[in-house]
Amino acid sequence: VLGILLRPRRVDLTQLLIVGGFGVLAYQAVRGILPFAVVAAPLLGRTWGALAEDLFARAASGRGRPSAREARANAAEATSILLVIVAALLLSVKATRDWAFPFGFGKDPRHYPERALDFLWSQNIRGPIFNTDLWASGLLWRGKGRRFPVFVDARLEAYPEEFWKDSYYRVLQTAPGWESVLEKYDVRCAMLHRRPGEIDDRIGEALWDSPDWGLVYWNDVVMLFVKRNAGSERNDQVLESWEFTEFPARRPQEVEQLDAEHLAIAEAQLSRLVGWERDAFLTRWSWAAALTGLGRGEEAVALFDAIGPRREARDNVAFLRSRAKAELVSGDRADWERFLEKAGSNPRSSVELFAAAALASRTGEAELAIRLYEDVIAASPRDADAMNNLALLLARAGDTEAAFQRVRDALEIQPDDPYYVATRGEIHWYAEDRPAALKDFQWSLDHLPADAAAAREEVMRWILRVE
């Protein structure tokens, strides 16, 4: 562009349009850079190519003969060209040996997931590998093609048409026979997108659901799976040490739905992943959410503070709501309200107060949960569920008289509700009235829905305890 601005008279309009068109293509795809370089070379010659001649002509101010000026200009240009060629050769050698530019230098991490490849190499995971075309160049560049002969690479035109239909897309879309394709190529590991691609990538879900595969690593953009009992002792060792089991990498929000036992396992696995790759946004967010669910609010808030300035966190409603929960568990109700408001919610609504009370109760913050349930009832005086939950908390805190009053209020709104009757039975237990407790528990068991397996199991435990 600078050459065109300095020497516009040397530029032909047709040539300019051609170079501009190929320039647009080069910005849209990496493969367009080489054609752009070819069509741009003549334009560079017409603008910058005559620089030496122009400079010598200006310095001579007309005193030298044209032939002498041209000879000096040609010599200067030849020297410059030679220096550029030598520098390019040296740089190319250094680049191929990682002397000048280490792997991943200046590359978009969405296309060259450096830390995931570091994991693949450092754990000495053995192939052959199934990879999506997006990760092929990274695998080839990192390993020079020696460790993993890639399943497919970016030279789409180099593969026969039947390969795409019968092999690559069959696996990617988990069409009938996809397992046979992987067996045919003895595939022992897979490097996939964390998010499904434009061609409806289903293989990530299929490998997660398959008992024959285990997820050993994931971050914001990539997932690494290893096949079990595939003849590689090293791969089996990696599965034993690194397998991630608690929720799918493509749905990290599910961490907040785990019960206490699985949440503790998930937290340990997430902390291990974060220790390997500290820059992954989703992994660190999921870890913070797990810490929140375990009642470790201050640790969760520290993590949210660290990733809060990230671009991915800006105007992210789910992230703001998750952070609000961490603030609540850490004991900062004011910040809980502030982040909920940023997420577009009203922290004084009965819905948000009820959710906050349930979270506080689940994480062992009983006093906070009691206050929040009282706020729910103040905002929604006929919320029987809030009354029932508050009654349980009051009974466990030793205030059985207030607990009986709350459960009576709930039963007035919803008479003979088996869940509320079970709550009354539990209050009788805390009041040391075993016959009344047993009567309520047996009535509740007889009237609970047949498909309420968890509730029925809990009531049966209470009956055995009372008896």
Protein backbone atom coordinates (compact mmCIF):
# COMPACT_ATOMS: atom_id res chain seq x y z
CA VAL A 1 0.00 0.00 0.00
CA LEU A 2 2.86 2.36 0.81
CA GLY A 3 4.46 1.62 -2.54
CA ILE A 4 1.20 2.42 -4.34
CA LEU A 5 0.87 5.69 -2.45
CA LEU A 6 4.47 6.70 -3.29
CA ARG A 7 4.26 5.75 -6.96
CA PRO A 8 0.61 5.79 -8.05
CA ARG A 9 1.52 6.52 -11.69
CA ARG A 10 3.30 3.18 -11.97
CA VAL A 11 0.16 1.24 -10.93
CA ASP A 12 -2.18 -0.22 -13.50
CA LEU A 13 -5.86 -0.20 -12.41
CA THR A 14 -6.48 -3.77 -13.60
CA GLN A 15 -3.47 -5.02 -11.68
CA LEU A 16 -4.59 -3.11 -8.61
CA LEU A 17 -8.05 -4.71 -8.72
CA ILE A 18 -6.55 -8.19 -9.10
CA VAL A 19 -4.19 -7.70 -6.16
CA GLY A 20 -7.01 -6.25 -4.04
CA GLY A 21 -9.28 -9.20 -4.78
CA PHE A 22 -6.63 -11.76 -3.91
CA GLY A 23 -5.81 -9.71 -0.80
CA VAL A 24 -9.40 -10.12 0.40
CA LEU A 25 -9.16 -13.89 -0.16
CA ALA A 26 -5.86 -13.99 1.76
CA TYR A 27 -7.52 -12.39 4.76
CA GLN A 28 -10.35 -14.93 4.65
CA ALA A 29 -8.22 -18.07 4.52
CA VAL A 30 -4.59 -18.96 5.10
CA ARG A 31 -4.43 -20.86 1.83
CA GLY A 32 -5.13 -17.59 -0.02
CA ILE A 33 -1.82 -16.05 1.06
CA LEU A 34 0.33 -17.79 -1.54
CA PRO A 35 -1.82 -16.81 -4.56
CA PHE A 36 -1.88 -13.27 -3.19
CA ALA A 37 1.93 -13.25 -3.02
CA VAL A 38 2.14 -14.39 -6.65
CA VAL A 39 -0.18 -11.69 -8.03
CA ALA A 40 1.28 -8.99 -5.74
CA ALA A 41 4.90 -9.56 -6.82
CA PRO A 42 4.62 -7.64 -10.14
CA LEU A 43 2.96 -4.73 -8.33
CA LEU A 44 5.82 -4.63 -5.84
CA GLY A 45 8.23 -4.61 -8.74
CA ARG A 46 6.49 -1.66 -10.40
CA THR A 47 6.41 0.40 -7.18
CA TRP A 48 9.36 -0.54 -4.97
CA GLY A 49 11.40 -2.24 -7.69
CA ALA A 50 12.51 1.09 -9.15
CA LEU A 51 13.40 2.61 -5.78
CA ALA A 52 17.17 2.29 -6.18
CA GLU A 53 17.08 3.79 -9.68
CA ASP A 54 14.99 6.73 -8.48
CA LEU A 55 17.30 7.38 -5.54
CA PHE A 56 20.45 7.32 -7.68
CA ALA A 57 18.80 9.57 -10.24
CA ARG A 58 17.88 12.10 -7.55
CA ALA A 59 21.39 11.96 -6.01
CA ALA A 60 23.05 12.48 -9.39
CA SER A 61 20.78 15.49 -10.09
CA GLY A 62 21.22 14.95 -13.78
CA ARG A 63 25.04 15.00 -13.68
CA GLY A 64 25.54 11.29 -14.25
CA ARG A 65 24.83 9.40 -17.40
CA PRO A 66 21.61 7.32 -17.40
CA SER A 67 23.50 4.11 -18.06
CA ALA A 68 25.79 4.66 -15.07
CA ARG A 69 22.84 5.45 -12.82
CA GLU A 70 21.02 2.34 -14.04
CA ALA A 71 24.10 0.17 -13.45
CA ARG A 72 24.44 1.40 -9.87
CA ALA A 73 20.73 0.94 -9.31
CA ASN A 74 20.82 -2.60 -10.67
CA ALA A 75 23.81 -3.45 -8.46
CA ALA A 76 22.05 -2.09 -5.37
CA GLU A 77 18.88 -3.98 -6.20
CA ALA A 78 20.80 -7.21 -6.84
CA THR A 79 22.60 -6.86 -3.50
CA SER A 80 19.31 -6.23 -1.69
CA ILE A 81 17.69 -9.23 -3.36
CA LEU A 82 20.65 -11.45 -2.42
CA LEU A 83 20.51 -10.30 1.22
CA VAL A 84 16.76 -10.95 1.38
CA ILE A 85 17.18 -14.44 -0.08
CA VAL A 86 19.96 -15.36 2.36
CA ALA A 87 17.97 -13.98 5.33
CA ALA A 88 14.85 -15.86 4.23
CA LEU A 89 16.76 -19.14 3.91
CA LEU A 90 18.35 -18.76 7.35
CA LEU A 91 15.02 -17.86 8.90
CA SER A 92 13.31 -20.81 7.23
CA VAL A 93 15.88 -23.25 8.61
CA LYS A 94 15.57 -21.76 12.09
CA ALA A 95 11.79 -21.82 11.94
CA THR A 96 11.62 -25.48 10.89
CA ARG A 97 13.91 -26.39 13.80
CA ASP A 98 12.02 -24.19 16.28
CA TRP A 99 15.08 -21.97 16.75
CA ALA A 100 13.49 -18.72 15.65
CA PHE A 101 9.80 -19.31 16.29
CA PRO A 102 8.78 -21.96 18.85
CA PHE A 103 5.68 -24.02 18.26
CA GLY A 104 2.55 -21.88 18.42
CA PHE A 105 4.41 -18.56 18.13
CA GLY A 106 1.92 -15.91 17.01
CA LYS A 107 -0.77 -18.48 16.26
CA ASP A 108 -4.43 -18.29 17.17
CA PRO A 109 -4.96 -20.78 20.04
CA ARG A 110 -8.27 -21.79 18.45
CA HIS A 111 -6.27 -23.30 15.58
CA TYR A 112 -3.08 -24.30 17.38
CA PRO A 113 -4.02 -25.42 20.93
CA GLU A 114 -0.48 -25.41 22.28
CA ARG A 115 -1.13 -26.62 25.83
CA ALA A 116 -3.35 -29.49 24.67
CA LEU A 117 -0.58 -30.64 22.35
CA ASP A 118 1.93 -30.24 25.18
CA PHE A 119 -0.25 -32.61 27.21
CA LEU A 120 -0.48 -35.09 24.33
CA TRP A 121 3.30 -35.18 23.99
CA SER A 122 4.32 -34.98 27.64
CA GLN A 123 2.01 -37.85 28.62
CA ASN A 124 3.42 -39.87 25.73
CA ILE A 125 -0.04 -40.84 24.51
CA ARG A 126 0.21 -43.32 21.69
CA GLY A 127 -1.65 -43.28 18.38
CA PRO A 128 -2.88 -43.69 15.71
CA ILE A 129 -5.05 -40.64 16.28
CA PHE A 130 -8.41 -39.45 14.95
CA ASN A 131 -8.37 -35.69 14.56
CA THR A 132 -10.63 -33.06 13.08
CA ASP A 133 -9.15 -31.10 10.19
CA LEU A 134 -8.86 -27.96 12.35
CA TRP A 135 -6.20 -29.58 14.57
CA ALA A 136 -4.27 -31.31 11.79
CA SER A 137 -1.75 -28.54 11.12
CA GLY A 138 -0.95 -28.22 14.81
CA LEU A 139 -0.33 -31.96 15.12
CA LEU A 140 1.88 -31.99 12.03
CA TRP A 141 3.81 -28.88 13.00
CA ARG A 142 4.43 -30.00 16.55
CA GLY A 143 5.46 -33.55 15.78
CA LYS A 144 6.83 -33.11 12.27
CA GLY A 145 4.46 -35.96 11.38
CA ARG A 146 6.52 -38.51 13.27
CA ARG A 147 4.43 -39.21 16.39
CA PHE A 148 0.99 -39.18 14.81
CA PRO A 149 0.22 -39.80 11.17
CA VAL A 150 -2.87 -37.59 11.20
CA PHE A 151 -6.24 -39.00 10.18
CA VAL A 152 -6.88 -35.97 7.97
CA ASP A 153 -5.06 -32.71 7.28
CA ALA A 154 -5.89 -29.36 5.77
CA ARG A 155 -5.13 -30.39 2.16
CA LEU A 156 -8.76 -31.17 1.49
CA GLU A 157 -8.20 -31.58 -2.24
CA ALA A 158 -5.59 -34.33 -1.65
CA TYR A 159 -8.15 -36.87 -0.44
CA PRO A 160 -10.45 -38.90 -2.69
CA GLU A 161 -14.12 -38.01 -2.47
CA GLU A 162 -15.11 -41.39 -1.05
CA PHE A 163 -12.77 -40.87 1.92
CA TRP A 164 -14.80 -37.91 3.17
CA LYS A 165 -18.11 -39.73 2.85
CA ASP A 166 -17.09 -43.23 3.92
CA SER A 167 -14.49 -42.45 6.60
CA TYR A 168 -14.05 -38.91 7.94
CA TYR A 169 -17.65 -37.68 8.01
CA ARG A 170 -18.95 -41.11 8.95
CA VAL A 171 -16.92 -40.87 12.16
CA LEU A 172 -17.50 -37.15 12.70
CA GLN A 173 -21.28 -37.52 12.41
CA THR A 174 -21.32 -40.99 14.06
CA ALA A 175 -23.17 -42.44 11.08
CA PRO A 176 -23.71 -46.22 11.08
CA GLY A 177 -20.36 -47.98 10.92
CA TRP A 178 -18.28 -45.24 12.54
CA GLU A 179 -16.79 -47.66 15.07
CA SER A 180 -15.64 -49.91 12.22
CA VAL A 181 -13.76 -47.01 10.63
CA LEU A 182 -11.87 -46.36 13.87
CA GLU A 183 -11.10 -50.07 14.18
CA LYS A 184 -9.90 -50.20 10.58
CA TYR A 185 -7.30 -47.52 11.26
CA ASP A 186 -6.53 -48.86 14.77
CA VAL A 187 -7.39 -45.46 16.28
CA ARG A 188 -6.34 -45.26 19.94
CA CYS A 189 -6.88 -41.59 20.76
CA ALA A 190 -8.88 -38.65 19.42
CA MET A 191 -8.40 -34.88 19.34
CA LEU A 192 -11.73 -33.12 18.83
CA HIS A 193 -13.46 -29.75 19.00
CA ARG A 194 -14.92 -28.90 22.39
CA ARG A 195 -17.87 -27.39 20.53
CA PRO A 196 -19.62 -29.18 17.66
CA GLY A 197 -18.62 -27.86 14.27
CA GLU A 198 -20.58 -26.61 11.30
CA ILE A 199 -20.93 -30.14 9.90
CA ASP A 200 -22.87 -31.30 12.99
CA ASP A 201 -20.01 -32.95 14.84
CA ARG A 202 -21.45 -35.71 17.07
CA ILE A 203 -18.33 -37.78 17.73
CA GLY A 204 -17.46 -35.87 20.92
CA GLU A 205 -20.78 -36.84 22.52
CA ALA A 206 -20.49 -40.44 21.30
CA LEU A 207 -17.00 -40.93 22.76
CA TRP A 208 -18.12 -39.37 26.06
CA ASP A 209 -21.04 -41.80 26.25
CA SER A 210 -19.00 -44.82 25.16
CA PRO A 211 -17.59 -47.08 27.90
CA ASP A 212 -14.66 -47.85 25.58
CA TRP A 213 -13.32 -44.27 25.67
CA GLY A 214 -12.23 -41.85 28.37
CA LEU A 215 -11.80 -38.06 28.32
CA VAL A 216 -8.36 -37.20 29.71
CA TYR A 217 -8.05 -33.50 28.91
CA TRP A 218 -10.19 -30.55 27.81
CA ASN A 219 -10.05 -26.78 27.68
CA ASP A 220 -11.92 -23.99 25.93
CA VAL A 221 -11.45 -25.38 22.42
CA VAL A 222 -10.28 -29.00 22.44
CA MET A 223 -10.98 -32.44 23.94
CA LEU A 224 -8.58 -35.39 24.12
CA PHE A 225 -10.01 -38.91 24.34
CA VAL A 226 -8.12 -42.16 24.86
CA LYS A 227 -9.43 -45.63 24.04
CA ARG A 228 -9.43 -48.23 26.80
CA ASN A 229 -7.64 -51.57 26.49
CA ALA A 230 -6.42 -50.78 22.99
CA GLY A 231 -3.03 -52.44 23.32
CA SER A 232 -1.19 -49.42 24.72
CA GLU A 233 -0.03 -49.71 28.33
CA ARG A 234 0.91 -46.04 28.37
CA ASN A 235 -2.58 -44.96 27.28
CA ASP A 236 -4.12 -47.07 30.04
CA GLN A 237 -1.85 -45.34 32.57
CA VAL A 238 -2.93 -41.92 31.32
CA LEU A 239 -6.58 -42.94 31.70
CA GLU A 240 -5.94 -44.09 35.25
CA SER A 241 -4.26 -40.81 36.19
CA TRP A 242 -6.13 -38.21 34.15
CA GLU A 243 -9.59 -39.41 33.16
CA PHE A 244 -12.27 -36.75 33.60
CA THR A 245 -15.56 -38.39 34.56
CA GLU A 246 -18.08 -36.09 36.22
CA PHE A 247 -19.69 -33.99 33.47
CA PRO A 248 -19.21 -33.61 29.70
CA ALA A 249 -16.71 -31.02 28.53
CA ARG A 250 -19.24 -29.69 26.05
CA ARG A 251 -21.68 -28.85 28.86
CA PRO A 252 -19.51 -27.44 31.68
CA GLN A 253 -22.55 -25.68 33.20
CA GLU A 254 -23.66 -29.09 34.48
CA VAL A 255 -21.10 -28.85 37.28
CA GLU A 256 -23.66 -26.86 39.29
CA GLN A 257 -26.15 -29.73 39.06
CA LEU A 258 -23.91 -32.34 40.71
CA ASP A 259 -24.58 -33.72 44.17
CA ALA A 260 -21.99 -33.32 46.93
CA GLU A 261 -20.16 -36.60 46.27
CA HIS A 262 -19.73 -36.07 42.52
CA LEU A 263 -19.05 -32.38 43.03
CA ALA A 264 -16.05 -33.18 45.22
CA ILE A 265 -14.68 -35.52 42.53
CA ALA A 266 -15.28 -32.91 39.83
CA GLU A 267 -13.48 -30.24 41.89
CA ALA A 268 -10.40 -32.44 42.23
CA GLN A 269 -10.36 -33.24 38.51
CA LEU A 270 -10.88 -29.58 37.54
CA SER A 271 -8.12 -28.36 39.84
CA ARG A 272 -5.80 -30.88 38.18
CA LEU A 273 -6.71 -29.60 34.73
CA VAL A 274 -6.31 -25.97 35.77
CA GLY A 275 -2.90 -26.83 37.19
CA TRP A 276 -1.90 -27.94 33.71
CA GLU A 277 -3.43 -25.07 31.73
CA ARG A 278 -4.06 -21.97 33.81
CA ASP A 279 -5.29 -19.86 30.90
CA ALA A 280 -8.39 -21.93 30.04
CA PHE A 281 -11.44 -19.80 30.82
CA LEU A 282 -14.14 -22.48 30.93
CA THR A 283 -12.07 -24.89 33.01
CA ARG A 284 -11.32 -22.23 35.63
CA TRP A 285 -14.95 -21.06 35.65
CA SER A 286 -16.13 -24.65 36.14
CA TRP A 287 -13.62 -25.06 38.97
CA ALA A 288 -14.90 -21.90 40.64
CA ALA A 289 -18.49 -23.15 40.33
CA ALA A 290 -17.48 -26.47 41.91
CA LEU A 291 -15.80 -24.67 44.80
CA THR A 292 -19.00 -22.65 45.29
CA GLY A 293 -21.10 -25.81 45.48
CA LEU A 294 -18.72 -27.23 48.08
CA GLY A 295 -19.12 -24.14 50.25
CA ARG A 296 -15.61 -22.82 49.59
CA GLY A 297 -16.88 -19.39 48.62
CA GLU A 298 -13.74 -17.34 49.28
CA GLU A 299 -11.63 -19.59 47.04
CA ALA A 300 -14.30 -19.40 44.35
CA VAL A 301 -14.44 -15.60 44.55
CA ALA A 302 -10.64 -15.42 44.16
CA LEU A 303 -10.90 -17.50 40.98
CA PHE A 304 -13.74 -15.35 39.64
CA ASP A 305 -11.66 -12.24 40.35
CA ALA A 306 -8.83 -13.71 38.30
CA ILE A 307 -10.92 -14.52 35.22
CA GLY A 308 -13.46 -11.68 35.54
CA PRO A 309 -11.48 -9.26 33.29
CA ARG A 310 -11.33 -11.81 30.47
CA ARG A 311 -13.08 -10.97 27.21
CA GLU A 312 -15.20 -14.12 27.54
CA ALA A 313 -16.64 -12.85 30.81
CA ARG A 314 -17.91 -9.53 29.48
CA ASP A 315 -21.69 -9.33 29.39
CA ASN A 316 -21.81 -13.08 30.05
CA VAL A 317 -25.05 -13.54 31.99
CA ALA A 318 -24.35 -17.13 33.01
CA PHE A 319 -20.90 -16.13 34.27
CA LEU A 320 -22.32 -13.22 36.29
CA ARG A 321 -24.95 -15.45 37.88
CA SER A 322 -22.34 -18.05 38.74
CA ARG A 323 -20.15 -15.39 40.29
CA ALA A 324 -23.10 -14.05 42.29
CA LYS A 325 -23.50 -17.51 43.86
CA ALA A 326 -19.84 -17.53 44.89
CA GLU A 327 -20.24 -14.12 46.51
CA LEU A 328 -23.28 -15.36 48.44
CA VAL A 329 -21.50 -18.49 49.71
CA SER A 330 -18.52 -16.36 50.75
CA GLY A 331 -20.90 -14.35 52.95
CA ASP A 332 -21.12 -11.19 50.85
CA ARG A 333 -24.82 -10.71 50.22
CA ALA A 334 -24.31 -7.18 48.88
CA ASP A 335 -22.06 -8.42 46.08
CA TRP A 336 -24.48 -11.27 45.41
CA GLU A 337 -27.17 -8.66 44.77
CA ARG A 338 -24.80 -6.52 42.69
CA PHE A 339 -23.79 -9.30 40.32
CA LEU A 340 -27.36 -10.54 39.96
CA GLU A 341 -28.41 -7.03 38.97
CA LYS A 342 -25.56 -6.94 36.41
CA ALA A 343 -26.97 -10.20 35.01
CA GLY A 344 -30.36 -8.51 34.60
CA SER A 345 -32.11 -10.20 37.53
CA ASN A 346 -33.90 -8.77 40.56
CA PRO A 347 -32.22 -10.11 43.74
CA ARG A 348 -35.28 -9.12 45.79
CA SER A 349 -37.66 -11.34 43.81
CA SER A 350 -38.96 -14.43 45.55
CA VAL A 351 -37.53 -16.66 42.80
CA GLU A 352 -33.96 -15.40 43.25
CA LEU A 353 -34.27 -15.39 47.04
CA PHE A 354 -35.53 -18.99 47.02
CA ALA A 355 -32.64 -20.14 44.80
CA ALA A 356 -30.16 -18.34 47.05
CA ALA A 357 -31.68 -19.92 50.17
CA ALA A 358 -31.47 -23.39 48.63
CA LEU A 359 -27.80 -22.80 47.73
CA ALA A 360 -26.97 -21.54 51.22
CA SER A 361 -28.70 -24.55 52.76
CA ARG A 362 -26.88 -26.95 50.42
CA THR A 363 -23.48 -25.45 51.27
CA GLY A 364 -24.02 -25.54 55.03
CA GLU A 365 -24.82 -21.85 55.56
CA ALA A 366 -27.90 -22.59 57.69
CA GLU A 367 -28.25 -19.17 59.33
CA LEU A 368 -28.05 -17.41 55.98
CA ALA A 369 -30.53 -19.88 54.48
CA ILE A 370 -33.00 -19.22 57.30
CA ARG A 371 -32.83 -15.46 56.72
CA LEU A 372 -33.25 -15.89 52.98
CA TYR A 373 -36.27 -18.22 53.33
CA GLU A 374 -37.84 -15.68 55.69
CA ASP A 375 -37.28 -13.04 52.98
CA VAL A 376 -38.94 -15.34 50.44
CA ILE A 377 -42.03 -15.67 52.65
CA ALA A 378 -42.10 -11.91 53.19
CA ALA A 379 -42.04 -11.37 49.42
CA SER A 380 -44.42 -14.27 48.67
CA PRO A 381 -46.57 -15.07 51.75
CA ARG A 382 -48.13 -18.23 50.24
CA ASP A 383 -44.89 -19.94 49.19
CA ALA A 384 -45.47 -23.28 50.90
CA ASP A 385 -42.16 -24.77 49.69
CA ALA A 386 -40.23 -21.95 51.37
CA MET A 387 -42.20 -22.56 54.59
CA ASN A 388 -41.46 -26.30 54.44
CA ASN A 389 -37.73 -25.78 53.83
CA LEU A 390 -37.55 -23.15 56.56
CA ALA A 391 -39.28 -25.53 58.98
CA LEU A 392 -36.58 -28.16 58.38
CA LEU A 393 -33.77 -25.66 58.97
CA LEU A 394 -35.38 -24.37 62.17
CA ALA A 395 -35.84 -27.90 63.49
CA ARG A 396 -32.23 -28.80 62.80
CA ALA A 397 -31.18 -25.59 64.56
CA GLY A 398 -33.15 -26.68 67.66
CA ASP A 399 -36.18 -24.36 67.36
CA THR A 400 -38.84 -27.06 66.99
CA GLU A 401 -41.68 -24.80 68.11
CA ALA A 402 -41.09 -22.33 65.26
CA ALA A 403 -40.54 -25.28 62.91
CA PHE A 404 -43.95 -26.78 63.75
CA GLN A 405 -45.58 -23.42 63.08
CA ARG A 406 -43.97 -23.12 59.66
CA VAL A 407 -44.90 -26.64 58.57
CA ARG A 408 -48.47 -26.09 59.78
CA ASP A 409 -48.61 -22.94 57.64
CA ALA A 410 -47.38 -24.97 54.65
CA LEU A 411 -49.98 -27.70 55.21
CA GLU A 412 -52.76 -25.12 55.45
CA ILE A 413 -51.83 -23.95 51.95
CA GLN A 414 -51.32 -27.50 50.56
CA PRO A 415 -53.16 -29.96 52.85
CA ASP A 416 -51.92 -33.56 53.05
CA ASP A 417 -48.83 -32.92 50.94
CA PRO A 418 -46.69 -36.06 51.55
CA TYR A 419 -43.45 -34.07 51.39
CA TYR A 420 -44.61 -31.62 54.04
CA VAL A 421 -45.92 -34.47 56.22
CA ALA A 422 -42.46 -36.08 56.01
CA THR A 423 -41.00 -32.75 57.15
CA ARG A 424 -43.37 -32.76 60.11
CA GLY A 425 -42.21 -36.26 60.90
CA GLU A 426 -38.61 -35.10 60.96
CA ILE A 427 -39.54 -32.23 63.30
CA HIS A 428 -41.24 -34.76 65.61
CA TRP A 429 -37.97 -36.69 65.62
CA TYR A 430 -36.00 -33.63 66.69
CA ALA A 431 -38.68 -33.00 69.36
CA GLU A 432 -38.07 -36.60 70.56
CA ASP A 433 -41.64 -37.72 69.79
CA ARG A 434 -40.89 -41.01 68.02
CA PRO A 435 -44.44 -42.38 67.73
CA ALA A 436 -45.66 -39.19 66.02
CA ALA A 437 -42.57 -39.18 63.77
CA LEU A 438 -43.12 -42.81 62.73
CA LYS A 439 -46.79 -42.14 62.00
CA ASP A 440 -45.97 -39.18 59.73
CA PHE A 441 -43.21 -41.04 57.91
CA GLN A 442 -45.41 -44.09 57.25
CA TRP A 443 -48.28 -41.89 55.99
CA SER A 444 -45.87 -39.97 53.75
CA LEU A 445 -44.44 -43.19 52.30
CA ASP A 446 -47.94 -44.46 51.49
CA HIS A 447 -48.84 -41.24 49.63
CA LEU A 448 -45.59 -40.29 47.85
CA PRO A 449 -45.70 -40.75 44.03
CA ALA A 450 -44.41 -44.11 42.87
CA ASP A 451 -41.80 -42.45 40.64
CA ALA A 452 -40.38 -40.26 43.47
CA ALA A 453 -37.62 -42.79 44.11
CA ALA A 454 -35.22 -40.48 45.94
CA ALA A 455 -37.91 -39.12 48.29
CA ARG A 456 -39.29 -42.59 49.03
CA GLU A 457 -35.80 -43.90 49.78
CA GLU A 458 -35.12 -41.01 52.17
CA VAL A 459 -38.42 -41.57 54.04
CA MET A 460 -37.69 -45.30 54.34
CA ARG A 461 -34.32 -44.48 55.90
CA TRP A 462 -36.10 -42.30 58.43
CA ILE A 463 -38.57 -45.10 59.24
CA LEU A 464 -35.70 -47.52 59.86
CA ARG A 465 -34.00 -44.91 61.99
CA VAL A 466 -37.10 -44.28 64.11
CA GLU A 467 -37.88 -47.97 64.50
